[in-house]
XYZ file of C-alpha atoms in Angstrom:
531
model
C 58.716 131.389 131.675
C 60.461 130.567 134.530
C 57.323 129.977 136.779
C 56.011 127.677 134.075
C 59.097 125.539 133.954
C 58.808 125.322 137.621
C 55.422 124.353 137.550
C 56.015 121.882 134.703
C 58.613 120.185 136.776
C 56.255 119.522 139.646
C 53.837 118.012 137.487
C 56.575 115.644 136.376
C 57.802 114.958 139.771
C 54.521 114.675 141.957
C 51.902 115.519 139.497
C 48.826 112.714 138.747
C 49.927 110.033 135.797
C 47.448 111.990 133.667
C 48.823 114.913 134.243
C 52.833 113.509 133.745
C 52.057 112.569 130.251
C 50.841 115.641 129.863
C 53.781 117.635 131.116
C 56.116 115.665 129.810
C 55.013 115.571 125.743
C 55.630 119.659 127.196
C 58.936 119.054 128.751
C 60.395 117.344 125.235
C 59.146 120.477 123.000
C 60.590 123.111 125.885
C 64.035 121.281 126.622
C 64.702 119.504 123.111
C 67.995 121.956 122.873
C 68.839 122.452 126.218
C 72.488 121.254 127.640
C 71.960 122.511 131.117
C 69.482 122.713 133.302
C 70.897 125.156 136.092
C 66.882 125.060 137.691
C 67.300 121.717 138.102
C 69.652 121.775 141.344
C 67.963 124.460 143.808
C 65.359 121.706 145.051
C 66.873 118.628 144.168
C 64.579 118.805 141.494
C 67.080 116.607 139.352
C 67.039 113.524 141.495
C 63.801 113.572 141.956
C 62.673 113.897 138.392
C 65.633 111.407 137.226
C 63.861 108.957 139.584
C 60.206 109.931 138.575
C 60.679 109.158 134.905
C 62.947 106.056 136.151
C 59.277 105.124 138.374
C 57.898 105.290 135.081
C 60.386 103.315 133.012
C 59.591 100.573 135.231
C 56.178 100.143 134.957
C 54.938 97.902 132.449
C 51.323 98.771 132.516
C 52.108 102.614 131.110
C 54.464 101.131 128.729
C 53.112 103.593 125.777
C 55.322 106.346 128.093
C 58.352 104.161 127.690
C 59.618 106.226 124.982
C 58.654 109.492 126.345
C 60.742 108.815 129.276
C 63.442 107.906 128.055
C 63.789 110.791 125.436
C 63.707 112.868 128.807
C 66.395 110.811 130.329
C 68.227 111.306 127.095
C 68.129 114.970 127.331
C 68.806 115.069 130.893
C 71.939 112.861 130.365
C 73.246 116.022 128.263
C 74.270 117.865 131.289
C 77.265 116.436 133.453
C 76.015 118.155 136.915
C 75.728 114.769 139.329
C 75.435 112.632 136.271
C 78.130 110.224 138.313
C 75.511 110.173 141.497
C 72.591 109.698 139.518
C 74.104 106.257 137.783
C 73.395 102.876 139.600
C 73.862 99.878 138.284
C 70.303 99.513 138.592
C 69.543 102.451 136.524
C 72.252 100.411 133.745
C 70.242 97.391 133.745
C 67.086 99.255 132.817
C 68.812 101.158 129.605
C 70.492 98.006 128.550
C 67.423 95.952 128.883
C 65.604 98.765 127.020
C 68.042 98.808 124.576
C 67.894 95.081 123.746
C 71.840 94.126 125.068
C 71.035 92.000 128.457
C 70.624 88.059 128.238
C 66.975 88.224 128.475
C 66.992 89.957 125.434
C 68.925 87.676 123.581
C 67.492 86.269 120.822
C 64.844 88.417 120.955
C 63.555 90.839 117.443
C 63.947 94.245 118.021
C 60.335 95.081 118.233
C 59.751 98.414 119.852
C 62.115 100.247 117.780
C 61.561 103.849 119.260
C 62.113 102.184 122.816
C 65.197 100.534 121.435
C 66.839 103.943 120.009
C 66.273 106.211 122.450
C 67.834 103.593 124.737
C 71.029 103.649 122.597
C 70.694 107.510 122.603
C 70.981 107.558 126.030
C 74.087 105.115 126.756
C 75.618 107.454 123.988
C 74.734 110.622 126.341
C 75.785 108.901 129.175
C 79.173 107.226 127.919
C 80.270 110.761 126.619
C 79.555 112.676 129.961
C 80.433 109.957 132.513
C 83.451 108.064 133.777
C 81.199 106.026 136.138
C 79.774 104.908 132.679
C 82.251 104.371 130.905
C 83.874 101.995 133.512
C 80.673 100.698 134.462
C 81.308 96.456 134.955
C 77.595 96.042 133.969
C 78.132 97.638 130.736
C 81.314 96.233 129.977
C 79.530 92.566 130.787
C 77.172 93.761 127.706
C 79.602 93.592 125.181
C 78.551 90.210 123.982
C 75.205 90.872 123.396
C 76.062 93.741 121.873
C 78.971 92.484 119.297
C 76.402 89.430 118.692
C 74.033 91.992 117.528
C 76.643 93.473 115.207
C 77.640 90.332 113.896
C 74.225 89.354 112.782
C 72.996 92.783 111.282
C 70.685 92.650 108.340
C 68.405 95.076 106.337
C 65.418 94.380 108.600
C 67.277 96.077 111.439
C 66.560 99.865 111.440
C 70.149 101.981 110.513
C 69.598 104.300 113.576
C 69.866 101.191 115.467
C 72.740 99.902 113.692
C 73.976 103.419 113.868
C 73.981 103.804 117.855
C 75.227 100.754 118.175
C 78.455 101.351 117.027
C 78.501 104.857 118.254
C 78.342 103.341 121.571
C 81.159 101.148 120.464
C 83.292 104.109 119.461
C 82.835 105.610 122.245
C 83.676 102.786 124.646
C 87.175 101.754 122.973
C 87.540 105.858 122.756
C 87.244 106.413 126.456
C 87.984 103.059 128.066
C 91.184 101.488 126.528
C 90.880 98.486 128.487
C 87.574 97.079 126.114
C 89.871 97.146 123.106
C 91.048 94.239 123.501
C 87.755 92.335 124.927
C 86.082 93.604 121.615
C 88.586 92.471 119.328
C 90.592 89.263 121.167
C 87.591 87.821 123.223
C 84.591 88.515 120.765
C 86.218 88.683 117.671
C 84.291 92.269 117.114
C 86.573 93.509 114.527
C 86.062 90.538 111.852
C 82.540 91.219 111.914
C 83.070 94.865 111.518
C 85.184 94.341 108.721
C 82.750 91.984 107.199
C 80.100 95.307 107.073
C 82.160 97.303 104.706
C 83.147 94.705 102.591
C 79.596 93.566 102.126
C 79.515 97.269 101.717
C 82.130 97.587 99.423
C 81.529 94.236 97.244
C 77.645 95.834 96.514
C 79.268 98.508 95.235
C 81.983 96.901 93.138
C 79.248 94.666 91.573
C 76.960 97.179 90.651
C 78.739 100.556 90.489
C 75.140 102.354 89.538
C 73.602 101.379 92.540
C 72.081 104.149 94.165
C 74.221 104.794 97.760
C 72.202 105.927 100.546
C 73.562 108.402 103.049
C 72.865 106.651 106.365
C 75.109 103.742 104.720
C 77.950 105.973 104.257
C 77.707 107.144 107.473
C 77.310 103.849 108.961
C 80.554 102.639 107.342
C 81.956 105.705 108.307
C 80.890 104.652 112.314
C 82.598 101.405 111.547
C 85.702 103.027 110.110
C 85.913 105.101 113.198
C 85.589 102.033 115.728
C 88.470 100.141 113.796
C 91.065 102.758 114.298
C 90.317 102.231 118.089
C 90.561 98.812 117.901
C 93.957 98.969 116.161
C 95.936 101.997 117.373
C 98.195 99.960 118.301
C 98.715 96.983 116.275
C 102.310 97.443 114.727
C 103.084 94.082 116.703
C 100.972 91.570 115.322
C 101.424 87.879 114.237
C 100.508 86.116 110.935
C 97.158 85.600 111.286
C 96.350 89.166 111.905
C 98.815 90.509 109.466
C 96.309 88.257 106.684
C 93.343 90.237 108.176
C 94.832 93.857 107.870
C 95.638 92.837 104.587
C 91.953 92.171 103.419
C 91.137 95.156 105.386
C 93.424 97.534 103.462
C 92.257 95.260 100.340
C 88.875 96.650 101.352
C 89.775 100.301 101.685
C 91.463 100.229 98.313
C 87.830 98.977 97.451
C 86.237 102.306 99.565
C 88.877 104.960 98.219
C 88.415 104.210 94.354
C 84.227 104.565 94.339
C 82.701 107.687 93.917
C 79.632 108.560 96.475
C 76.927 110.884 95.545
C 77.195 112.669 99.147
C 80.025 112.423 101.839
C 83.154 111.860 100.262
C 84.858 113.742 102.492
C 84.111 111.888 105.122
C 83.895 108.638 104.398
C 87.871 109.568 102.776
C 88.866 110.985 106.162
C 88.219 108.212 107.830
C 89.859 105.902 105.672
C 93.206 107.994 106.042
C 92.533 108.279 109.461
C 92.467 104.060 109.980
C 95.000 103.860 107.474
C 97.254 105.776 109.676
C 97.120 102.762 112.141
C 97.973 99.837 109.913
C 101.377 98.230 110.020
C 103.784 98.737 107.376
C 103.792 95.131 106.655
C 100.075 94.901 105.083
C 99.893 98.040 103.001
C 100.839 96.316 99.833
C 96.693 95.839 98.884
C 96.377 99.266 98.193
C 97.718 98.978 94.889
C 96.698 96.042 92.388
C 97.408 94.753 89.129
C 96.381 96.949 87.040
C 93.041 95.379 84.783
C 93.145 98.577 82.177
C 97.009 99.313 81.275
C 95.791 102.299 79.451
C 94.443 103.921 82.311
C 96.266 107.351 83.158
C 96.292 105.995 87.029
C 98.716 102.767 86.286
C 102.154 103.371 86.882
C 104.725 100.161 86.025
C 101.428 98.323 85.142
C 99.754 98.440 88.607
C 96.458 100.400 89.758
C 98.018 103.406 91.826
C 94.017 104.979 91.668
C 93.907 104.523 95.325
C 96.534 106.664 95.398
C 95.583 109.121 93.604
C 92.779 109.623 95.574
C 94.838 109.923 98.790
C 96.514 112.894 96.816
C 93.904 114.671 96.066
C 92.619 114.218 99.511
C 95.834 115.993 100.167
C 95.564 118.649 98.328
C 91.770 119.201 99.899
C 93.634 119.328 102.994
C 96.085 122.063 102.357
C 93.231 124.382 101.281
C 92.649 124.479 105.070
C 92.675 127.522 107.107
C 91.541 126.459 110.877
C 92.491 123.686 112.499
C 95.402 123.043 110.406
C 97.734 119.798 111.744
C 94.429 117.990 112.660
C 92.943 118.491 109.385
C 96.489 117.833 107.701
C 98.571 115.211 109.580
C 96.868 112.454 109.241
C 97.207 111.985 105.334
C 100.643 113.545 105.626
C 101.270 110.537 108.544
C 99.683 107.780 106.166
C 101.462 109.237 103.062
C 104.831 109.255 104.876
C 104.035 105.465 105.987
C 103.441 104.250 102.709
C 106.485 106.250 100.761
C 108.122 104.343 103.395
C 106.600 100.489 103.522
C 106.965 100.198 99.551
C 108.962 100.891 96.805
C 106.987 101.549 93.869
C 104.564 103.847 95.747
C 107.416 106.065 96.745
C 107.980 106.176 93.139
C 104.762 107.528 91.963
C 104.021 109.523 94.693
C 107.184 111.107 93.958
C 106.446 111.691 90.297
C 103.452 113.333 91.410
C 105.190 115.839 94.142
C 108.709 116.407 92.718
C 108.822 115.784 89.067
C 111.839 116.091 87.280
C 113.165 120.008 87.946
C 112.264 122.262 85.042
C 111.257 125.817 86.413
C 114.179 126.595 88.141
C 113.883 130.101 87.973
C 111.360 130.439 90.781
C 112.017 129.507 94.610
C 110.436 125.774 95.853
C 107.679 127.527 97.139
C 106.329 129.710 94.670
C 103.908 128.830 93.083
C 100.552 126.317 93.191
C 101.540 122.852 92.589
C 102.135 120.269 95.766
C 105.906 120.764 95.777
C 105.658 124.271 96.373
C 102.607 124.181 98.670
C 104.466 121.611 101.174
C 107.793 123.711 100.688
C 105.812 126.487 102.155
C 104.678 124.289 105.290
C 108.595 123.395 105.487
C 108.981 126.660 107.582
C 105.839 126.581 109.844
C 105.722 127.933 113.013
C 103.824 124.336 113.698
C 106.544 122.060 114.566
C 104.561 119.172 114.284
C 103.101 119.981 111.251
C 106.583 120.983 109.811
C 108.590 117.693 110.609
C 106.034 115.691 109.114
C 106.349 117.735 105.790
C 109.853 117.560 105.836
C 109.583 113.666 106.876
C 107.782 112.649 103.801
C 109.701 114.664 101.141
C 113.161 113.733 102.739
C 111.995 110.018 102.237
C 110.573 111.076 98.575
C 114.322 112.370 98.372
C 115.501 108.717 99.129
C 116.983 110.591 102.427
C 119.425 112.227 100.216
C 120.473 115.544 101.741
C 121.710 116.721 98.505
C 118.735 115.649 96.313
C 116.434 117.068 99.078
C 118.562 120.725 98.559
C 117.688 120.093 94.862
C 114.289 120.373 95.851
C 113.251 122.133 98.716
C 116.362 124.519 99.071
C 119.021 124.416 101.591
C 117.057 127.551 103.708
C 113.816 125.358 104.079
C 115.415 122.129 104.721
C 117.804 123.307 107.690
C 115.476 122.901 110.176
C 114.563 119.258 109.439
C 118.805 118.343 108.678
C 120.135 120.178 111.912
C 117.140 118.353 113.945
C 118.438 114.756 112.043
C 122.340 115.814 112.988
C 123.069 116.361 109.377
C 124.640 119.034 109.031
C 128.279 119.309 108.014
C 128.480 115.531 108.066
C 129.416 112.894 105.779
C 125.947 111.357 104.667
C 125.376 107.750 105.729
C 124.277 105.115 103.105
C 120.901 104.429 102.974
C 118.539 101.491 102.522
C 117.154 102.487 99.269
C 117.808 100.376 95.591
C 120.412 102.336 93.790
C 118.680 102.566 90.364
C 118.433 106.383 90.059
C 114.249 107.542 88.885
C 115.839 111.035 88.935
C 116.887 111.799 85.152
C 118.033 115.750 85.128
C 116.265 117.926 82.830
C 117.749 120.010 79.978
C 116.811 123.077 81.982
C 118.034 121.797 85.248
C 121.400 120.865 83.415
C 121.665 124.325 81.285
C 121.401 126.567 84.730
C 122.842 124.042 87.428
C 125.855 126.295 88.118
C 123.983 129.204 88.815
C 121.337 127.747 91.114
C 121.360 128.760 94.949
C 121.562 125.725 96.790
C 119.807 128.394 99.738
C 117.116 129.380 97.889
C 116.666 126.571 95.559
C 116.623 128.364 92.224
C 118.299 130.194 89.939
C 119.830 133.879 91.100
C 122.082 136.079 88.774
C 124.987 137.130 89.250
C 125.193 140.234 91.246
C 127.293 142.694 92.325
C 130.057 142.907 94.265
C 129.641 145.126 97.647
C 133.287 145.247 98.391
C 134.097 146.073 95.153
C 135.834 150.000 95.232
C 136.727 149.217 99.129
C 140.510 149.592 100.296
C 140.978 146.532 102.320
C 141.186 148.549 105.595
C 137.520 149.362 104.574
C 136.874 145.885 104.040
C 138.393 144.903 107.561
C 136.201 147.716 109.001
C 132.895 146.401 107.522
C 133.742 143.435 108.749
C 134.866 143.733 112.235
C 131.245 146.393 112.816
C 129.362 142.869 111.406
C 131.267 140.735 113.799
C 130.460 143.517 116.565
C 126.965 143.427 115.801
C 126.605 139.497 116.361
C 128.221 140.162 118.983
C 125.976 142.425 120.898
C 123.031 140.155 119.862
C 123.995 137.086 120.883
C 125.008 138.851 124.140
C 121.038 140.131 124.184
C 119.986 137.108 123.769
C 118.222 137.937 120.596
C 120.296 135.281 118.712
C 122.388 132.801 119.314
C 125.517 131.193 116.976
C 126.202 127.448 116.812
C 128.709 125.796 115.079
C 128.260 121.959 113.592
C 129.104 119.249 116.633
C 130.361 115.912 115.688
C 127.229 114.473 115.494
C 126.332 116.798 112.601
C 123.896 118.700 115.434
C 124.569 122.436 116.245
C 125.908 123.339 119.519
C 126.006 126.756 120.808
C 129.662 128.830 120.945
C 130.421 131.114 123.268
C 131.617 133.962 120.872
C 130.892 134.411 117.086
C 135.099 134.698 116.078
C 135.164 130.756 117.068
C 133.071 130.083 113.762
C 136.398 131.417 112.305
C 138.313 128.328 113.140
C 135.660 125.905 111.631
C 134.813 127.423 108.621
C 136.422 125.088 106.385
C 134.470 122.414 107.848
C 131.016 124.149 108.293
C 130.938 125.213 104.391
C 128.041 123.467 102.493
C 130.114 121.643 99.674
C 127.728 120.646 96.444
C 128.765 117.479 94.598
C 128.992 118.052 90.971
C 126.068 115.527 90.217
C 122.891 115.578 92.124
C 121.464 112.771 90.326
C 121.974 108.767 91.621
């Protein structure tokens, strides 16, 4: 085998023109899945044959091998080994000429279609494995020919062209930050990309039996995915802009609330994944007035089926097993932002997550419904993933510490109040409207004495384990428990804080000094948990 890849090589690289379209027809079967090409590098074989199909590329009386070439080029551009060396700007202006994106191409129909794709194939290939690439001035310089082509898409274009081109676009604002703002200041590339999935979106909203293709899903999705580059950071924008994230989120509202035969999923992550990005000011479109008031998604007469979907997406999401805080913090991130931006979505979406308390004989997180399934990720070993949890239902909480203990129970709330300097402290008032939405149930009312504010639910009473003792027993049982601390905290294996004045702990240097703040470090309930 490897004697015939040699020799098929050397047919590429010096062999007769009859005998390189021979070969390489050969060479696309043999190396269709290959990423590396280790054989490539004893003889230079891998300039040489880079150059050879280059030769080829070139010459416009073989232009039936145009294609062939650069499918090889394509495949070749898999492997990073010299990829750098192997780029001129030359060898740019051939791809981007082939790919329809120089001036002499403007203008032009794209009539060699196979020519054209494999062209945008390879500036994928070539974008993903190399910096020279991606910083390349030459391809930068093609971005207007390229956004022009974007801007004036319609159904006579092929999708795998439409396809690559905003892969290549993805890519670009992915890996070089600096075309951001070229794209989207300079050549206005984001109103046109906006103007796809609302043409998109409107087709659907007009005829909501139209039969949805895949490859349109997944070009939307390609367009959803080059937006969130384009406006990562855009929480500093002025009026004008402000109207055009608006209509954007207008749009999404649009995407979220129509079912698709294939690819929900996706097309839903990346939605939550651009919504993630969008200031808090221009939110407000993702509810609307509601056009059914008996629907069972309107809440205070507005359309809250957006959201909805964004919950179940949720609870998709905490069915995960791998990759858990990529899979899960982006919804939690756009759910916490929008709790946050407006008021009557913090409502419902706290309806839906901590409903009024009526099973208070079980612990938060026991059991299968949200509450207790975000409870659970309360004490995570993934402290990323944990703060966000405990970010959005402190904020469904109104950032009430005692309605949050309500809730969640003090035990899986410490971690979030002692990292916000809340413990022991005197709450400050918050920004929230005072009308309470937190009516207490009969249940909650008949057992509220007897719930554990550590646990969260309701404990008998048990017995006492001093009870029998003399008191010297007492102070013996005692003093071996102080002892014990003691030795651990000298170990290192713990280690006792008391409550600083900024309501963060600070370490002590021996446990009897938690003696002298006790009064102070006690967890006092108020006798109404409601507002």
């Amino acid at each position: 085998m490897e004697k015939n890849a040699d020799e098929l090589i050397l047919k590429l690289i010096s062999g007769t023109y009859e005998e390189f379209c021979e070969s390489i027809v050969v060479f696309l079967k043999v190396y269709d899945k290959k990423t590396s090409f280790e054989e490539l590098d004893s003889t230079s074989s891998r300039e040489k044959l880079w150059n050879r199909l280059f030769y080829y590329l070139t010459d416009y009386v073989h232009i039936d091998q145009h294609h062939h070439c650069l499918a090889a080029l394509r495949i070749l551009s898999r492997d990073k080994t010299k990829l750098n060396d192997l780029i001129t700007d030359d060898v740019i202006k051939i791809i981007l000429q082939n790919a329809g994106l120089t001036k002499i191409c403007e203008g032009e129909q794209i009539l060699c279609t196979i020519v054209t794709i494999e062209s945008l194939k390879l500036l994928c290939n070539l974008l993903f494995n190399s910096t020279k690439m991606q910083h390349s001035k030459i391809l930068i310089s093609s971005l207007p020919y390229l956004v022009e082509r974007v801007k004036n898409y319609t159904d006579d274009i092929p999708n795998d062209v439409k396809l690559f081109d905003l892969r290549i676009l993805f890519l670009l604002t992915a890996l070089n930050t600096s075309t951001r703002n070229i794209i989207k200041t300079e050549l206005y590339g984001d109103a046109y990309l906006i103007k796809i999935i609302e043409e998109f979106a409107e087709q659907n909203q007009k005829n909501k039996t139209r039969v949805v293709k895949a490859e349109e899903i997944t070009i939307v999705c390609e367009v959803l995915k080059v937006l969130f580059n384009l406006y990562i950071h855009s929480d500093d924008i002025g009026v004008e802009d402000q109207e055009k994230l608006k209509n954007l989120v207008l749009i999404l509202y649009k995407l979220l609330t129509f079912k698709y035969p294939m690819q929900q999923d996706d097309i839903e992550s990346n939605i939550v994944n651009l919504l993630t990005v969008i200031p808090y000011s221009c939110y407000i479109p993702i509810v609307q007035a509601a056009e059914n008031k008996d629907c069972k998604d309107v809440f205070q007469e507005m359309d809250m089926s957006a959201i909805c979907v964004l919950l179940k997406f949720l609870e998709k999401r905490l069915e995960c097993k791998t990759h858990i805080l990529e899979n899960f913090s982006p919804i939690v991130t756009v759910l916490v932002r929008l709790v946050k931006s407006e008021k009557i979505i913090r409502k419902y979406i706290r309806l839906q997550i901590l409903p009024p308390l009526k099973d208070v004989t079980h612990r938060p997180e026991e059991g299968a419904t949200l509450r207790a399934k975000l409870c659970k990720l309360l004490t995570s070993p993934i402290t990323q993933l944990r703060d966000l949890v405990a970010e959005l239902l402190f904020v469904l909480c109104k950032e009430n510490v005692n309605r949050m203990v309500k809730y969640t129970g003090y035990g899986n709330a410490a971690g979030m109040f002692a990292a916000k300097g809340l413990l022991g402290r005197e709450q400050v008032e918050t920004t929230y409207s005072s009308d309470s939405e937190d009516s207490e149930t009969e249940e909650y009312q008949k057992y509220k004495e007897q719930i554990n504010p550590v646990t969260g639910c309701l404990e008998h009473p048990k017995p006492n384990p001093f009870e029998g003792m003399t008191e010297e027993q007492k102070e013996y049982e005692a003093l071996k428990l102080v002892n014990l601390v003691d030795k651990l905290t000298k170990e290192g294996v713990v280690r006792p804080c008391r409550i600083g004045d900024d309501g963060k702990p600070e370490p002590i240097e021996h446990v009897l000094e938690l003696q002298n703040e006790l009064p102070k470090q006690q967890y006092g309930r108020k006798d109404s948990d409601s507002e």
